Amino acid sequence: MNQPIIDTSPKVSDEVRKTTCYMCACRCGINVHMKDGKVAYIEGNRDHPVNKGVLCAKGSAGIMQINAPSRLRAPLRRVGPRGSGQFQEISWAEALDTASDWLTRIRKTDPSKLAFFTGRDQSQSFTSFWAQAFGTPNYAAHGGFCSVNMATAGIYTMGGAFWEFGQPDWERTKLFVLFGVAEDHDSNPIKIGIGKLKSRGARIVGVNPIRSGYNAVADDWLGITPGTDGLLILSLVHCLMAAGRIDLDYLARYTNAPLLIDDATGLILRGPDDRPLVIDRASGALVPFDQMGVRPDLNAHHPGHRTVLQLMAERYLQPEYAPEAVAERCGIPAPRIRALADEIARVAFDQAITLDRPWTDFRGEKHDRMLGRPVAFHAMRGISAHSNGFQTCRALHVLQILIGSVEVPGGFRFKPPYPKPVEAHPVPHCKSQPDHPLDGPHLGFVRGPEHLALREDGTPARIDKAFTWENPMSAHGLMHMVISNAHAGDPYRIDTLFLYMANMSWNSSMNTRGVIEMLTDKDENGDYVIPRIIYSDAYSSEMVAYADLILPDTTYLERHDCISLLDRPICEAGAAADAIRWPVIQPDRDVRGFQTVLIELANLMELPGFVRKDGSAIYRDYADYIVNHQRKPGIGPLSGYRGNGDQTGRGAPNADQLDRYIRNGGFHVTHIPGNAEFYKPWNVAYQEWAVGMGFYDKPMPYLFQLYVEPMRKFQRAAEGHGERQPPDHLRDQLRRVMDPLPIWYPPFEDGNVDPTEYPLHALTQRPMAMYHSWGTQNAWLRQIHGQNPLYVSHKVWQQHGFAEGDWARLSSVHGAITVPVALHGGLNPDTVWTWNAIGKRKGAWALSEDAPEATKGFLLNHLIHELQPSRGDGLRWSNSDPITGQAAWFDLRVKIERVEPQTECDPHFDAIASPVGRGPKDLTWKVGQ
């Protein structure tokens, strides 16, 4: 026998081009291997701060995105009815002229007639700048139906939240507790971190109705009843306070626990200069909280006032928060709740760690060491997407503050440019007038009723009703309410809906069929109720068919992008980092990057900030903008290689900046000095470093807000105080939900439907192999998740006599679906769930009509609605958190019944025509020799 000749060193590539992945929001570094000018394969970049070479299935499958048959090929103008999919290819000149004509007419008369909303893009700093220049108040991204509760609760409580705001101290954490975390957010960093924890023998606890992914590898799993996380957390607070296992020194120094609250008003006692006052333990005097050398007294007494900690003890030590009182509702036995509280306390206090790093706090006190509480938490959409999500997220932030585990060794650590106090953020602006820019940023953080986005007559200034009495702290807007409100003319009609990468006619809407009907509905004159729709995407998604004008985007390897410190950066807890994407390949279609298209439109409309006084363009394209735009002098989209290339954070624009990023692998990192790595909100060294980086213009030390005074201001307004008053029908709701200390109340749907008729909770999760809608048209990823069953618990399986291969009818008060079922043992007994966004509509994404995604894939969206069931009061109540407007996806209650097996999931939708047709049966190609 002859030994076969095997080439053990085949030619891998001619060249490696390093850039940033876009297959999820981790934004990992990737090495794109090229052969003959084409992409051969993609691997992780080992030098990158986010993934350190690790790459998931999504990232590797990026090559299938740039070759996807569903890619749009040229600008399109609708020539048939909306939904018909009938388009005519047009030139970019015609497309831009059409769009600028439509938009210019609006801008010269009433800019608020434009609603401009973007999906999972990563350029929100730029798109908001464009919308502000246009002059419309109606701008936001997808956060309002993703995780705004988590982010906003974190900002108001401690100046940041999880994921992009911060991370566990993976090197030192000994106990890691996850609440409501699926596998789609921060996937690779969490996988790397969990690997580190397990290698050191650290404990992992998962709190989630569903045991999959991270929860499946946890050492302990608590299968909580959906919507009760806040009750569980407050029970843990009860146990810790009752046992005296809270960090009193930390609370006194770094939080508003010692601040004095007026019994009559519920407002913080302040001095003549408006600084909060505390009682100094040594002198007994009433002094400003930040006075040099002061030691705040947590148990202080002042006539007519109590400290925040006293108010907390009075509330949370009540028996209603004891484990025995909450166990049945949470679905977790009381002994297990107490065991988790005991474990948190034991690790935080009995296994405390110290670092011998001297540091100085904002009061001028010098410390010889840094004390660490090695307990870290992480949470995401699972606890956020409920109508009680804001207060639940607040409760979790407060829990970790009570044990002193935030910004300390072993605990939760902020990522630059966070932490930032709420005062470092803008308040929302909404003054729109013809031919003028908006009077300030659209989004922000209100401090009280005076900052609501209301017109002079008290009606909402925004089409989504963000920053109104219905949802005062809606820092990310309410994308899920835009189409519904525009269709209803509530609060007013719009002229043009401009969407980017937001699949609103399918899985990015609350109720798919309802939104389709609204997009195609006509008035008594035969005109569309929403007159014009402009849409931009790289792929022929379901939304394409409902637009009037299509502006085709590039794929992520064909354009410039900026992952900016002004936006959603890729920082680590010990370093500031940002990154770019750049065209590692050139498009083979007549497409343009959406951000560049916005600049071209801005130049045509001569928007301020984009053109000079003589009308000439300031920026040629998005790459030019990235390099030369300055948000304020010396501060631009990218922090690295500024000035002559040797300045970081602050510095003049550098024409060579993008090339320097490319030569460095597509990113830039600058590390925080060792003495500034922890205690960031109070550490003088960090504050000075942050000023140098441009995060602040001056040091901004602040206290964590266990008691959020702006919320109390809204309560007071509801009680009749102040000039700006809420409508009467919202007073009771505001009084109840705007509590300045965390509370728990049942999800709204629990009170709007009969829990006996609809006994089950229904949830979705994104799988680790999917993130964007485009995941299930990816030829490689489809092989992992080509269809999705409805997973049911042992209890439900046995009650209904299900067997393998069975189907079920799942019903809510809004509709019904018929779907295949599967048994899942690791599941809360009264919960059903499925993977999100697997189901596709026939005709979309260049898939064949018999594709499993279109026949055996389905959405729960058909069972959800953007409005709550009617209360009989004639009002439209949003199905969202009443504080932020976060879409309450996970409040859904359903009932289930076994049915005969089907050939396809129901409901059926007619196939839509696609401007790109169908892809080939076999997608194959060869790159190079």
PDB file of N, CA and C in Angstrom, residues 463-528:
ATOM      1  N   ILE A 463     -44.023  60.920  18.558  1.00  0.00           N
ATOM      2  CA  ILE A 463     -45.011  59.980  18.038  1.00  0.00           C
ATOM      3  C   ILE A 463     -45.096  58.730  18.902  1.00  0.00           C
ATOM      4  N   ASP A 464     -44.000  58.330  19.539  1.00  0.00           N
ATOM      5  CA  ASP A 464     -44.012  57.121  20.375  1.00  0.00           C
ATOM      6  C   ASP A 464     -44.441  57.404  21.810  1.00  0.00           C
ATOM      7  N   LYS A 465     -44.717  58.658  22.123  1.00  0.00           N
ATOM      8  CA  LYS A 465     -45.120  59.101  23.461  1.00  0.00           C
ATOM      9  C   LYS A 465     -44.037  58.867  24.512  1.00  0.00           C
ATOM     10  N   ALA A 466     -42.788  58.814  24.083  1.00  0.00           N
ATOM     11  CA  ALA A 466     -41.693  58.731  25.044  1.00  0.00           C
ATOM     12  C   ALA A 466     -41.619  60.010  25.858  1.00  0.00           C
ATOM     13  N   PHE A 467     -41.165  59.886  27.090  1.00  0.00           N
ATOM     14  CA  PHE A 467     -41.000  61.012  28.008  1.00  0.00           C
ATOM     15  C   PHE A 467     -42.320  61.738  28.241  1.00  0.00           C
ATOM     16  N   THR A 468     -43.371  60.979  28.427  1.00  0.00           N
ATOM     17  CA  THR A 468     -44.668  61.548  28.781  1.00  0.00           C
ATOM     18  C   THR A 468     -45.104  60.941  30.107  1.00  0.00           C
ATOM     19  N   TRP A 469     -46.249  61.371  30.601  1.00  0.00           N
ATOM     20  CA  TRP A 469     -46.750  60.827  31.860  1.00  0.00           C
ATOM     21  C   TRP A 469     -47.018  59.329  31.755  1.00  0.00           C
ATOM     22  N   GLU A 470     -47.210  58.811  30.527  1.00  0.00           N
ATOM     23  CA  GLU A 470     -47.460  57.382  30.370  1.00  0.00           C
ATOM     24  C   GLU A 470     -46.212  56.560  30.640  1.00  0.00           C
ATOM     25  N   ASN A 471     -45.045  57.117  30.338  1.00  0.00           N
ATOM     26  CA  ASN A 471     -43.768  56.425  30.588  1.00  0.00           C
ATOM     27  C   ASN A 471     -42.673  57.485  30.689  1.00  0.00           C
ATOM     28  N   PRO A 472     -42.536  58.106  31.863  1.00  0.00           N
ATOM     29  CA  PRO A 472     -41.705  59.320  31.993  1.00  0.00           C
ATOM     30  C   PRO A 472     -40.219  59.120  31.728  1.00  0.00           C
ATOM     31  N   MET A 473     -39.680  57.931  32.022  1.00  0.00           N
ATOM     32  CA  MET A 473     -38.228  57.760  31.973  1.00  0.00           C
ATOM     33  C   MET A 473     -37.807  56.873  30.798  1.00  0.00           C
ATOM     34  N   SER A 474     -38.448  57.082  29.663  1.00  0.00           N
ATOM     35  CA  SER A 474     -38.246  56.221  28.490  1.00  0.00           C
ATOM     36  C   SER A 474     -37.007  56.632  27.714  1.00  0.00           C
ATOM     37  N   ALA A 475     -35.850  56.360  28.273  1.00  0.00           N
ATOM     38  CA  ALA A 475     -34.587  56.890  27.756  1.00  0.00           C
ATOM     39  C   ALA A 475     -34.208  56.366  26.377  1.00  0.00           C
ATOM     40  N   HIS A 476     -34.817  55.268  25.930  1.00  0.00           N
ATOM     41  CA  HIS A 476     -34.502  54.717  24.610  1.00  0.00           C
ATOM     42  C   HIS A 476     -35.661  54.838  23.631  1.00  0.00           C
ATOM     43  N   GLY A 477     -36.707  55.545  23.999  1.00  0.00           N
ATOM     44  CA  GLY A 477     -37.861  55.648  23.129  1.00  0.00           C
ATOM     45  C   GLY A 477     -38.674  54.361  23.109  1.00  0.00           C
ATOM     46  N   LEU A 478     -39.758  54.368  22.313  1.00  0.00           N
ATOM     47  CA  LEU A 478     -40.663  53.224  22.242  1.00  0.00           C
ATOM     48  C   LEU A 478     -40.869  52.841  20.780  1.00  0.00           C
ATOM     49  N   MET A 479     -39.878  52.211  20.209  1.00  0.00           N
ATOM     50  CA  MET A 479     -39.942  51.861  18.795  1.00  0.00           C
ATOM     51  C   MET A 479     -41.170  51.006  18.477  1.00  0.00           C
ATOM     52  N   HIS A 480     -41.571  50.161  19.415  1.00  0.00           N
ATOM     53  CA  HIS A 480     -42.681  49.244  19.175  1.00  0.00           C
ATOM     54  C   HIS A 480     -44.029  49.953  19.123  1.00  0.00           C
ATOM     55  N   MET A 481     -44.082  51.229  19.516  1.00  0.00           N
ATOM     56  CA  MET A 481     -45.349  51.962  19.496  1.00  0.00           C
ATOM     57  C   MET A 481     -45.468  52.926  18.309  1.00  0.00           C
ATOM     58  N   VAL A 482     -44.416  53.073  17.516  1.00  0.00           N
ATOM     59  CA  VAL A 482     -44.402  54.087  16.462  1.00  0.00           C
ATOM     60  C   VAL A 482     -45.480  53.817  15.415  1.00  0.00           C
ATOM     61  N   ILE A 483     -45.520  52.599  14.885  1.00  0.00           N
ATOM     62  CA  ILE A 483     -46.470  52.301  13.819  1.00  0.00           C
ATOM     63  C   ILE A 483     -47.895  52.332  14.341  1.00  0.00           C
ATOM     64  N   SER A 484     -48.105  51.785  15.524  1.00  0.00           N
ATOM     65  CA  SER A 484     -49.447  51.785  16.115  1.00  0.00           C
ATOM     66  C   SER A 484     -49.946  53.205  16.338  1.00  0.00           C
ATOM     67  N   ASN A 485     -49.107  54.053  16.908  1.00  0.00           N
ATOM     68  CA  ASN A 485     -49.520  55.431  17.179  1.00  0.00           C
ATOM     69  C   ASN A 485     -49.697  56.231  15.891  1.00  0.00           C
ATOM     70  N   ALA A 486     -48.799  56.009  14.918  1.00  0.00           N
ATOM     71  CA  ALA A 486     -48.913  56.726  13.651  1.00  0.00           C
ATOM     72  C   ALA A 486     -50.196  56.326  12.929  1.00  0.00           C
ATOM     73  N   HIS A 487     -50.526  55.058  12.989  1.00  0.00           N
ATOM     74  CA  HIS A 487     -51.750  54.590  12.324  1.00  0.00           C
ATOM     75  C   HIS A 487     -52.987  55.164  13.001  1.00  0.00           C
ATOM     76  N   ALA A 488     -52.954  55.236  14.333  1.00  0.00           N
ATOM     77  CA  ALA A 488     -54.107  55.755  15.076  1.00  0.00           C
ATOM     78  C   ALA A 488     -54.173  57.277  15.066  1.00  0.00           C
ATOM     79  N   GLY A 489     -53.105  57.933  14.600  1.00  0.00           N
ATOM     80  CA  GLY A 489     -53.064  59.395  14.688  1.00  0.00           C
ATOM     81  C   GLY A 489     -53.014  59.872  16.109  1.00  0.00           C
ATOM     82  N   ASP A 490     -52.421  59.081  16.977  1.00  0.00           N
ATOM     83  CA  ASP A 490     -52.364  59.371  18.411  1.00  0.00           C
ATOM     84  C   ASP A 490     -50.897  59.375  18.847  1.00  0.00           C
ATOM     85  N   PRO A 491     -50.295  60.537  19.069  1.00  0.00           N
ATOM     86  CA  PRO A 491     -50.910  61.844  19.290  1.00  0.00           C
ATOM     87  C   PRO A 491     -51.109  62.683  18.021  1.00  0.00           C
ATOM     88  N   TYR A 492     -50.539  62.236  16.874  1.00  0.00           N
ATOM     89  CA  TYR A 492     -50.742  62.981  15.633  1.00  0.00           C
ATOM     90  C   TYR A 492     -50.355  62.078  14.463  1.00  0.00           C
ATOM     91  N   ARG A 493     -50.625  62.536  13.253  1.00  0.00           N
ATOM     92  CA  ARG A 493     -50.254  61.806  12.052  1.00  0.00           C
ATOM     93  C   ARG A 493     -48.819  62.144  11.651  1.00  0.00           C
ATOM     94  N   ILE A 494     -48.193  61.200  10.975  1.00  0.00           N
ATOM     95  CA  ILE A 494     -46.879  61.475  10.397  1.00  0.00           C
ATOM     96  C   ILE A 494     -46.992  61.403   8.878  1.00  0.00           C
ATOM     97  N   ASP A 495     -45.965  61.852   8.203  1.00  0.00           N
ATOM     98  CA  ASP A 495     -45.915  61.778   6.745  1.00  0.00           C
ATOM     99  C   ASP A 495     -45.015  60.640   6.290  1.00  0.00           C
ATOM    100  N   THR A 496     -43.828  60.528   6.892  1.00  0.00           N
ATOM    101  CA  THR A 496     -42.840  59.552   6.432  1.00  0.00           C
ATOM    102  C   THR A 496     -42.296  58.748   7.609  1.00  0.00           C
ATOM    103  N   LEU A 497     -42.293  57.435   7.436  1.00  0.00           N
ATOM    104  CA  LEU A 497     -41.658  56.516   8.378  1.00  0.00           C
ATOM    105  C   LEU A 497     -40.361  56.054   7.731  1.00  0.00           C
ATOM    106  N   PHE A 498     -39.245  56.335   8.376  1.00  0.00           N
ATOM    107  CA  PHE A 498     -37.917  56.028   7.848  1.00  0.00           C
ATOM    108  C   PHE A 498     -37.286  55.018   8.811  1.00  0.00           C
ATOM    109  N   LEU A 499     -37.089  53.789   8.331  1.00  0.00           N
ATOM    110  CA  LEU A 499     -36.584  52.708   9.178  1.00  0.00           C
ATOM    111  C   LEU A 499     -35.265  52.181   8.621  1.00  0.00           C
ATOM    112  N   TYR A 500     -34.397  51.781   9.544  1.00  0.00           N
ATOM    113  CA  TYR A 500     -33.148  51.142   9.150  1.00  0.00           C
ATOM    114  C   TYR A 500     -32.979  49.846   9.934  1.00  0.00           C
ATOM    115  N   MET A 501     -32.841  48.750   9.216  1.00  0.00           N
ATOM    116  CA  MET A 501     -32.534  47.448   9.809  1.00  0.00           C
ATOM    117  C   MET A 501     -33.486  47.110  10.959  1.00  0.00           C
ATOM    118  N   ALA A 502     -34.753  47.406  10.760  1.00  0.00           N
ATOM    119  CA  ALA A 502     -35.781  47.143  11.768  1.00  0.00           C
ATOM    120  C   ALA A 502     -36.910  46.375  11.088  1.00  0.00           C
ATOM    121  N   ASN A 503     -36.991  45.086  11.342  1.00  0.00           N
ATOM    122  CA  ASN A 503     -37.907  44.213  10.621  1.00  0.00           C
ATOM    123  C   ASN A 503     -39.306  44.299  11.233  1.00  0.00           C
ATOM    124  N   MET A 504     -39.915  45.479  11.122  1.00  0.00           N
ATOM    125  CA  MET A 504     -41.144  45.781  11.851  1.00  0.00           C
ATOM    126  C   MET A 504     -42.360  45.032  11.312  1.00  0.00           C
ATOM    127  N   SER A 505     -42.307  44.514  10.108  1.00  0.00           N
ATOM    128  CA  SER A 505     -43.463  43.782   9.582  1.00  0.00           C
ATOM    129  C   SER A 505     -43.390  42.298   9.929  1.00  0.00           C
ATOM    130  N   TRP A 506     -42.436  41.927  10.770  1.00  0.00           N
ATOM    131  CA  TRP A 506     -42.326  40.516  11.120  1.00  0.00           C
ATOM    132  C   TRP A 506     -41.945  40.358  12.584  1.00  0.00           C
ATOM    133  N   ASN A 507     -40.686  40.024  12.865  1.00  0.00           N
ATOM    134  CA  ASN A 507     -40.350  39.647  14.246  1.00  0.00           C
ATOM    135  C   ASN A 507     -39.953  40.825  15.132  1.00  0.00           C
ATOM    136  N   SER A 508     -39.811  42.023  14.579  1.00  0.00           N
ATOM    137  CA  SER A 508     -39.477  43.178  15.420  1.00  0.00           C
ATOM    138  C   SER A 508     -40.708  43.994  15.780  1.00  0.00           C
ATOM    139  N   SER A 509     -41.881  43.430  15.564  1.00  0.00           N
ATOM    140  CA  SER A 509     -43.118  44.081  15.977  1.00  0.00           C
ATOM    141  C   SER A 509     -43.712  43.284  17.135  1.00  0.00           C
ATOM    142  N   MET A 510     -44.594  43.924  17.876  1.00  0.00           N
ATOM    143  CA  MET A 510     -45.247  43.219  18.962  1.00  0.00           C
ATOM    144  C   MET A 510     -46.278  42.225  18.421  1.00  0.00           C
ATOM    145  N   ASN A 511     -47.039  42.624  17.396  1.00  0.00           N
ATOM    146  CA  ASN A 511     -48.051  41.757  16.812  1.00  0.00           C
ATOM    147  C   ASN A 511     -47.926  41.832  15.301  1.00  0.00           C
ATOM    148  N   THR A 512     -47.448  40.755  14.705  1.00  0.00           N
ATOM    149  CA  THR A 512     -47.060  40.781  13.296  1.00  0.00           C
ATOM    150  C   THR A 512     -48.232  41.118  12.369  1.00  0.00           C
ATOM    151  N   ARG A 513     -49.335  40.381  12.486  1.00  0.00           N
ATOM    152  CA  ARG A 513     -50.452  40.606  11.574  1.00  0.00           C
ATOM    153  C   ARG A 513     -51.003  42.022  11.736  1.00  0.00           C
ATOM    154  N   GLY A 514     -51.103  42.482  12.986  1.00  0.00           N
ATOM    155  CA  GLY A 514     -51.637  43.820  13.220  1.00  0.00           C
ATOM    156  C   GLY A 514     -50.789  44.901  12.586  1.00  0.00           C
ATOM    157  N   VAL A 515     -49.467  44.750  12.664  1.00  0.00           N
ATOM    158  CA  VAL A 515     -48.583  45.752  12.072  1.00  0.00           C
ATOM    159  C   VAL A 515     -48.673  45.715  10.549  1.00  0.00           C
ATOM    160  N   ILE A 516     -48.747  44.526   9.981  1.00  0.00           N
ATOM    161  CA  ILE A 516     -48.904  44.426   8.529  1.00  0.00           C
ATOM    162  C   ILE A 516     -50.169  45.158   8.080  1.00  0.00           C
ATOM    163  N   GLU A 517     -51.247  44.975   8.823  1.00  0.00           N
ATOM    164  CA  GLU A 517     -52.495  45.656   8.478  1.00  0.00           C
ATOM    165  C   GLU A 517     -52.354  47.170   8.579  1.00  0.00           C
ATOM    166  N   MET A 518     -51.634  47.638   9.597  1.00  0.00           N
ATOM    167  CA  MET A 518     -51.454  49.083   9.742  1.00  0.00           C
ATOM    168  C   MET A 518     -50.582  49.661   8.640  1.00  0.00           C
ATOM    169  N   LEU A 519     -49.559  48.915   8.209  1.00  0.00           N
ATOM    170  CA  LEU A 519     -48.674  49.391   7.147  1.00  0.00           C
ATOM    171  C   LEU A 519     -49.380  49.471   5.802  1.00  0.00           C
ATOM    172  N   THR A 520     -50.416  48.662   5.621  1.00  0.00           N
ATOM    173  CA  THR A 520     -51.106  48.617   4.329  1.00  0.00           C
ATOM    174  C   THR A 520     -52.478  49.291   4.357  1.00  0.00           C
ATOM    175  N   ASP A 521     -52.906  49.778   5.510  1.00  0.00           N
ATOM    176  CA  ASP A 521     -54.250  50.351   5.638  1.00  0.00           C
ATOM    177  C   ASP A 521     -54.348  51.678   4.878  1.00  0.00           C
ATOM    178  N   LYS A 522     -55.516  51.898   4.278  1.00  0.00           N
ATOM    179  CA  LYS A 522     -55.764  53.134   3.549  1.00  0.00           C
ATOM    180  C   LYS A 522     -56.925  53.892   4.177  1.00  0.00           C
ATOM    181  N   ASP A 523     -56.951  55.214   3.964  1.00  0.00           N
ATOM    182  CA  ASP A 523     -58.024  56.034   4.504  1.00  0.00           C
ATOM    183  C   ASP A 523     -59.198  56.083   3.531  1.00  0.00           C
ATOM    184  N   GLU A 524     -60.166  56.920   3.863  1.00  0.00           N
ATOM    185  CA  GLU A 524     -61.385  56.981   3.038  1.00  0.00           C
ATOM    186  C   GLU A 524     -61.115  57.502   1.624  1.00  0.00           C
ATOM    187  N   ASN A 525     -59.969  58.165   1.442  1.00  0.00           N
ATOM    188  CA  ASN A 525     -59.619  58.670   0.112  1.00  0.00           C
ATOM    189  C   ASN A 525     -58.806  57.668  -0.705  1.00  0.00           C
ATOM    190  N   GLY A 526     -58.525  56.521  -0.113  1.00  0.00           N
ATOM    191  CA  GLY A 526     -57.723  55.522  -0.800  1.00  0.00           C
ATOM    192  C   GLY A 526     -56.234  55.725  -0.658  1.00  0.00           C
ATOM    193  N   ASP A 527     -55.816  56.650   0.230  1.00  0.00           N
ATOM    194  CA  ASP A 527     -54.390  56.896   0.476  1.00  0.00           C
ATOM    195  C   ASP A 527     -53.934  56.099   1.694  1.00  0.00           C
ATOM    196  N   TYR A 528     -52.666  55.704   1.691  1.00  0.00           N
ATOM    197  CA  TYR A 528     -52.137  54.980   2.835  1.00  0.00           C
ATOM    198  C   TYR A 528     -52.174  55.862   4.083  1.00  0.00           C
TER     199      TYR A 528
END
